[in-house]
Amino acid sequence: MPLPLPGLAGETVPAASNATPLAILDDPQEWSAFSRPLAQQPACWESSVVFGGMHCAACALTIEDVLRRVPGVMSVEVSAASHRGRIVWSEHAIKPSGWMQVAARAGYPAMPANDAFANDCRRVETRQALWRLGVAGLCMMQVMMYAWPAYVAEPGDLAPDMAQLLRWASWVLSLPVLLFSCTPFFGNALRDLRHRRISMDLPVALGMAITFGVSSIGTFEPAGIFGAEVYFDSFTMFVFFLLTGRWLELRLRDRTAGALEALMNRLPDSVERRNIDGGFERVAVRRVGAGDVIRVLPGEAFPADGVILEGHTLADESLLTGESRPLERGEGATVIAGSHNLSAAVLVRVEHTGGETRFAQIVALMESASTSKPRLARLADRIARPFLVFVLVAAGGAGVYWWSHDPGHALMVVVAVLIVTCPCALSLATPAAMLASAGAMARRGVLVRRLQALEALATVDTVVFDKTGTLTRDAFALGKVHTRKGVSKGQALAMAAVLAEHSLHPVSRALAMAGLGDASQHGAWMAREVRETAGQGVSGRLSPVDRQTSAVLVRLGSARFCDVIPPATEALHVCLSDDQGWVATFELQEDLRPDAKATVSLLLAQGVQVHLLSGDLSESAIRIARQAGIVDARGDCTPKDKLAFLHGLQSQGRKVAMVGDGLNDGPVLAGAHVSFAFGQAVPLAQAQSDFVVMGDRLGAVAQTLLLARRTFGIVRQNLWWAAIYNAVCVPLAVVGWLPAWLAGLGMALSSLLVVLNALRLSTAIPPLENL
């Protein structure tokens, strides 16, 4: 039965039959390969796809308009630079094949973004573009050879019969260009006319058709109004230039988004899984579940999180953690999905698959970034369609004005205006630079959640650091333990550990690990109603496992949170309290990160103010700040205190970036203009930040700030180039001073220069010590 989906002209879209390849994607077991469920919207999925047939911002807007009219599609975002789309849809109202068919009917077939078939299609597209370019180039050279005598011959040197023969030869050699090389332009233009819309290919195809048509009439009727001159050389030249620009853009687009693609398509399609009889069979990765034993061969990527059962190897986790060196992994070691097995085959017991893996969280962030649109890009997209209408009107007006002087020249002026006034450079100026920048950051272990944040980061003049786990190392070492009379060190540590297990704060992790080390007390307490207060501590009701006694409210955190006055100590510490008051004080040892001082020095050298806020004691915060070279440090801060300090800076007109652990600093991260979540232990789905630093290098924050400033320097260059190009070339074309072949060259170069300029951002960021 057909699905009642609105087509482009009011027709219904039939459901995919079993013979249709898209019907495979309607199997719920396949959805996880290109979609993820939305926790905040039950029965809704977010799919990441790649669209074919896109060439400009108007194409992205068309796809969004078409899919938003489909019942069951909640939201659509399509990037003109990456050709990726993010579609949110309800499984109760529509299946993937439904909205994919609507996109295909509009002329933009969709494929799962991480599908190997999508990569094959992209390679086929590149080969076809190269073939069309080759045919256009070969024919252009031959046509130029036949057109040359007409340009250099003196009056009477070239016999009329010979001139006509050369015209016929040029016409014949232009036919392959028209029928083969121009196919994408004409096909897209016909699609636009059929659906009553405008894209970049419509004026380009009109220019090609007019040039070839006028030249053909001049060849068949040399005595007619268009017989004075033919323009096959101009026709083949600007087709060649346009195809050259488009092919180079295709290659450069793949390169600018190369790091994003490399990470998102990092999982293998299949893996060897052990059967019940002990043998191995190769199965699709999505068929692997927790508890399965798989064999990962050298050169393959680990398809899931797991533990090595047999074997010893080296693993490359550079794109996931920012760690550039291969890491040794032996029996009992943990491996993560997306990392590469470098040296030997290993047996791995699968623990987490699909959306439960950290790799899946990283991919979700990067897919969101690759489809998001910065403010300047949205502005350029809104301008694109009116600009194309202006192109058609300007071309028609120029043709009317010049017709009375020379019809042939008038039509070539129309062609020049149609070809040269292209909004591609304007539409690509911002997203091309931002995607290249995001790719460079990904290679350095920094994930961009929102491309818009790059724009805000470029204007930042103040950076506020959290202390624990940010300026200092993630790991703490437990020092002295002070307890009240009648409570042993082991008892206090066991009580603290059972609460600390419910928190991801670095201090909690240190206490939890220390509690595991005391086998005599481990598991002696049971906790319930555990609640974490961000930046202050953890509370819960504890009761002994071996005795039937009522539960006692126990707090673990700062002295203020525990509401106690502990014995004086200068070391970093946390307190434990119960209904009788103070129970214990745990002293902790922390170290400054090795690159913290260099990071702060670089930020200060760039004119950035640096502050330190911490919930720990003021003495500890000031000590760490002095080691790092930070003048302004404040301790004993609650999340409200941090937020108030942040608002104070913003009221002074400062643009503030906050660097924290991404979880306990949620309110202040959300209140900053730009935020960084720092530390590998943070669940990425919960990190309330614009950037996530995957490794343990604090210098990535300073490098990202410098790259953001460089990015918007290039964005401004691109926008100025696009504006100047159109301001100069449009008047030249209208007054008839710009030939059609030069218009084609200018159009190709305008887009190419924008992408090449953006490509400078994809080079590696210099090490911190070289900045």
mmCIF file of N, CA and C in Angstrom, residues 507-553:
data_model
loop_
_atom_site.group_PDB
_atom_site.id
_atom_site.type_symbol
_atom_site.label_atom_id
_atom_site.label_comp_id
_atom_site.label_asym_id
_atom_site.label_seq_id
_atom_site.Cartn_x
_atom_site.Cartn_y
_atom_site.Cartn_z
ATOM 1 N N VAL A 507 38.538 13.294 41.799
ATOM 2 C CA VAL A 507 38.718 12.957 43.210
ATOM 3 C C VAL A 507 37.930 11.699 43.564
ATOM 4 N N SER A 508 36.700 11.608 43.065
ATOM 5 C CA SER A 508 35.873 10.419 43.333
ATOM 6 C C SER A 508 36.514 9.171 42.740
ATOM 7 N N ARG A 509 37.061 9.302 41.538
ATOM 8 C CA ARG A 509 37.699 8.136 40.925
ATOM 9 C C ARG A 509 38.907 7.669 41.741
ATOM 10 N N ALA A 510 39.663 8.639 42.300
ATOM 11 C CA ALA A 510 40.820 8.273 43.112
ATOM 12 C C ALA A 510 40.396 7.520 44.372
ATOM 13 N N LEU A 511 39.338 7.996 45.022
ATOM 14 C CA LEU A 511 38.853 7.327 46.231
ATOM 15 C C LEU A 511 38.261 5.953 45.910
ATOM 16 N N ALA A 512 37.559 5.863 44.789
ATOM 17 C CA ALA A 512 36.975 4.573 44.403
ATOM 18 C C ALA A 512 38.067 3.547 44.125
ATOM 19 N N MET A 513 39.127 3.969 43.449
ATOM 20 C CA MET A 513 40.238 3.060 43.163
ATOM 21 C C MET A 513 40.945 2.651 44.454
ATOM 22 N N ALA A 514 41.120 3.599 45.374
ATOM 23 C CA ALA A 514 41.755 3.270 46.646
ATOM 24 C C ALA A 514 40.902 2.291 47.452
ATOM 25 N N GLY A 515 39.592 2.442 47.382
ATOM 26 C CA GLY A 515 38.699 1.528 48.078
ATOM 27 C C GLY A 515 38.759 0.122 47.521
ATOM 28 N N LEU A 516 38.932 -0.003 46.200
ATOM 29 C CA LEU A 516 39.053 -1.322 45.593
ATOM 30 C C LEU A 516 40.317 -2.033 46.063
ATOM 31 N N GLY A 517 41.339 -1.240 46.410
ATOM 32 C CA GLY A 517 42.609 -1.838 46.839
ATOM 33 C C GLY A 517 42.560 -2.436 48.225
ATOM 34 N N ASP A 518 41.549 -2.101 49.011
ATOM 35 C CA ASP A 518 41.420 -2.657 50.360
ATOM 36 C C ASP A 518 40.398 -3.794 50.321
ATOM 37 N N ALA A 519 40.879 -5.005 50.116
ATOM 38 C CA ALA A 519 39.993 -6.158 49.932
ATOM 39 C C ALA A 519 39.188 -6.466 51.187
ATOM 40 N N SER A 520 39.725 -6.149 52.374
ATOM 41 C CA SER A 520 39.036 -6.497 53.612
ATOM 42 C C SER A 520 37.763 -5.694 53.829
ATOM 43 N N GLN A 521 37.718 -4.484 53.288
ATOM 44 C CA GLN A 521 36.561 -3.618 53.498
ATOM 45 C C GLN A 521 35.703 -3.456 52.250
ATOM 46 N N HIS A 522 36.204 -3.912 51.104
ATOM 47 C CA HIS A 522 35.463 -3.712 49.850
ATOM 48 C C HIS A 522 34.124 -4.453 49.877
ATOM 49 N N GLY A 523 33.060 -3.756 49.574
ATOM 50 C CA GLY A 523 31.730 -4.359 49.563
ATOM 51 C C GLY A 523 31.072 -4.431 50.917
ATOM 52 N N ALA A 524 31.668 -3.767 51.931
ATOM 53 C CA ALA A 524 31.098 -3.835 53.283
ATOM 54 C C ALA A 524 29.905 -2.907 53.452
ATOM 55 N N TRP A 525 29.741 -1.930 52.560
ATOM 56 C CA TRP A 525 28.656 -0.959 52.678
ATOM 57 C C TRP A 525 27.788 -0.966 51.427
ATOM 58 N N MET A 526 26.523 -0.653 51.628
ATOM 59 C CA MET A 526 25.579 -0.557 50.522
ATOM 60 C C MET A 526 25.000 0.859 50.512
ATOM 61 N N ALA A 527 24.958 1.468 49.335
ATOM 62 C CA ALA A 527 24.478 2.852 49.214
ATOM 63 C C ALA A 527 23.172 2.890 48.434
ATOM 64 N N ARG A 528 22.291 3.789 48.822
ATOM 65 C CA ARG A 528 21.071 4.040 48.070
ATOM 66 C C ARG A 528 20.735 5.522 48.164
ATOM 67 N N GLU A 529 19.853 5.961 47.271
ATOM 68 C CA GLU A 529 19.466 7.379 47.199
ATOM 69 C C GLU A 529 20.688 8.276 47.048
ATOM 70 N N VAL A 530 21.637 7.810 46.238
ATOM 71 C CA VAL A 530 22.871 8.578 46.031
ATOM 72 C C VAL A 530 22.578 9.743 45.097
ATOM 73 N N ARG A 531 23.103 10.903 45.465
ATOM 74 C CA ARG A 531 22.883 12.109 44.683
ATOM 75 C C ARG A 531 24.170 12.917 44.625
ATOM 76 N N GLU A 532 24.525 13.357 43.434
ATOM 77 C CA GLU A 532 25.730 14.173 43.271
ATOM 78 C C GLU A 532 25.329 15.638 43.079
ATOM 79 N N THR A 533 25.966 16.519 43.847
ATOM 80 C CA THR A 533 25.787 17.964 43.697
ATOM 81 C C THR A 533 27.008 18.496 42.950
ATOM 82 N N ALA A 534 26.790 18.981 41.728
ATOM 83 C CA ALA A 534 27.901 19.342 40.854
ATOM 84 C C ALA A 534 28.864 20.300 41.538
ATOM 85 N N GLY A 535 30.156 19.931 41.503
ATOM 86 C CA GLY A 535 31.192 20.802 42.028
ATOM 87 C C GLY A 535 31.302 20.823 43.536
ATOM 88 N N GLN A 536 30.465 20.055 44.271
ATOM 89 C CA GLN A 536 30.489 20.118 45.742
ATOM 90 C C GLN A 536 30.709 18.751 46.378
ATOM 91 N N GLY A 537 29.969 17.733 45.948
ATOM 92 C CA GLY A 537 30.168 16.428 46.551
ATOM 93 C C GLY A 537 29.059 15.454 46.234
ATOM 94 N N VAL A 538 29.104 14.306 46.942
ATOM 95 C CA VAL A 538 28.141 13.219 46.741
ATOM 96 C C VAL A 538 27.532 12.875 48.099
ATOM 97 N N SER A 539 26.232 12.631 48.103
ATOM 98 C CA SER A 539 25.565 12.224 49.343
ATOM 99 C C SER A 539 24.715 10.991 49.073
ATOM 100 N N GLY A 540 24.443 10.224 50.130
ATOM 101 C CA GLY A 540 23.617 9.036 49.991
ATOM 102 C C GLY A 540 23.403 8.370 51.333
ATOM 103 N N ARG A 541 22.513 7.415 51.362
ATOM 104 C CA ARG A 541 22.232 6.680 52.596
ATOM 105 C C ARG A 541 22.976 5.361 52.562
ATOM 106 N N LEU A 542 23.825 5.148 53.574
ATOM 107 C CA LEU A 542 24.679 3.967 53.656
ATOM 108 C C LEU A 542 24.244 3.076 54.815
ATOM 109 N N SER A 543 24.351 1.798 54.578
ATOM 110 C CA SER A 543 24.082 0.820 55.631
ATOM 111 C C SER A 543 25.028 -0.350 55.456
ATOM 112 N N PRO A 544 25.475 -0.975 56.553
ATOM 113 C CA PRO A 544 26.375 -2.130 56.441
ATOM 114 C C PRO A 544 25.677 -3.300 55.763
ATOM 115 N N VAL A 545 26.411 -4.027 54.956
ATOM 116 C CA VAL A 545 25.837 -5.160 54.232
ATOM 117 C C VAL A 545 25.537 -6.315 55.174
ATOM 118 N N ASP A 546 26.394 -6.504 56.205
ATOM 119 C CA ASP A 546 26.271 -7.676 57.072
ATOM 120 C C ASP A 546 25.418 -7.443 58.308
ATOM 121 N N ARG A 547 24.829 -6.234 58.486
ATOM 122 C CA ARG A 547 24.007 -5.964 59.670
ATOM 123 C C ARG A 547 22.706 -5.287 59.254
ATOM 124 N N GLN A 548 21.621 -5.639 59.920
ATOM 125 C CA GLN A 548 20.331 -5.033 59.650
ATOM 126 C C GLN A 548 20.178 -3.781 60.504
ATOM 127 N N THR A 549 20.758 -2.684 60.019
ATOM 128 C CA THR A 549 20.651 -1.404 60.724
ATOM 129 C C THR A 549 20.087 -0.372 59.770
ATOM 130 N N SER A 550 19.538 0.683 60.369
ATOM 131 C CA SER A 550 18.951 1.724 59.531
ATOM 132 C C SER A 550 20.047 2.467 58.776
ATOM 133 N N ALA A 551 19.708 2.942 57.582
ATOM 134 C CA ALA A 551 20.668 3.654 56.750
ATOM 135 C C ALA A 551 20.959 5.028 57.328
ATOM 136 N N VAL A 552 22.199 5.468 57.153
ATOM 137 C CA VAL A 552 22.662 6.754 57.676
ATOM 138 C C VAL A 552 22.997 7.662 56.500
ATOM 139 N N LEU A 553 22.584 8.933 56.577
ATOM 140 C CA LEU A 553 22.921 9.902 55.539
ATOM 141 C C LEU A 553 24.402 10.256 55.657
#
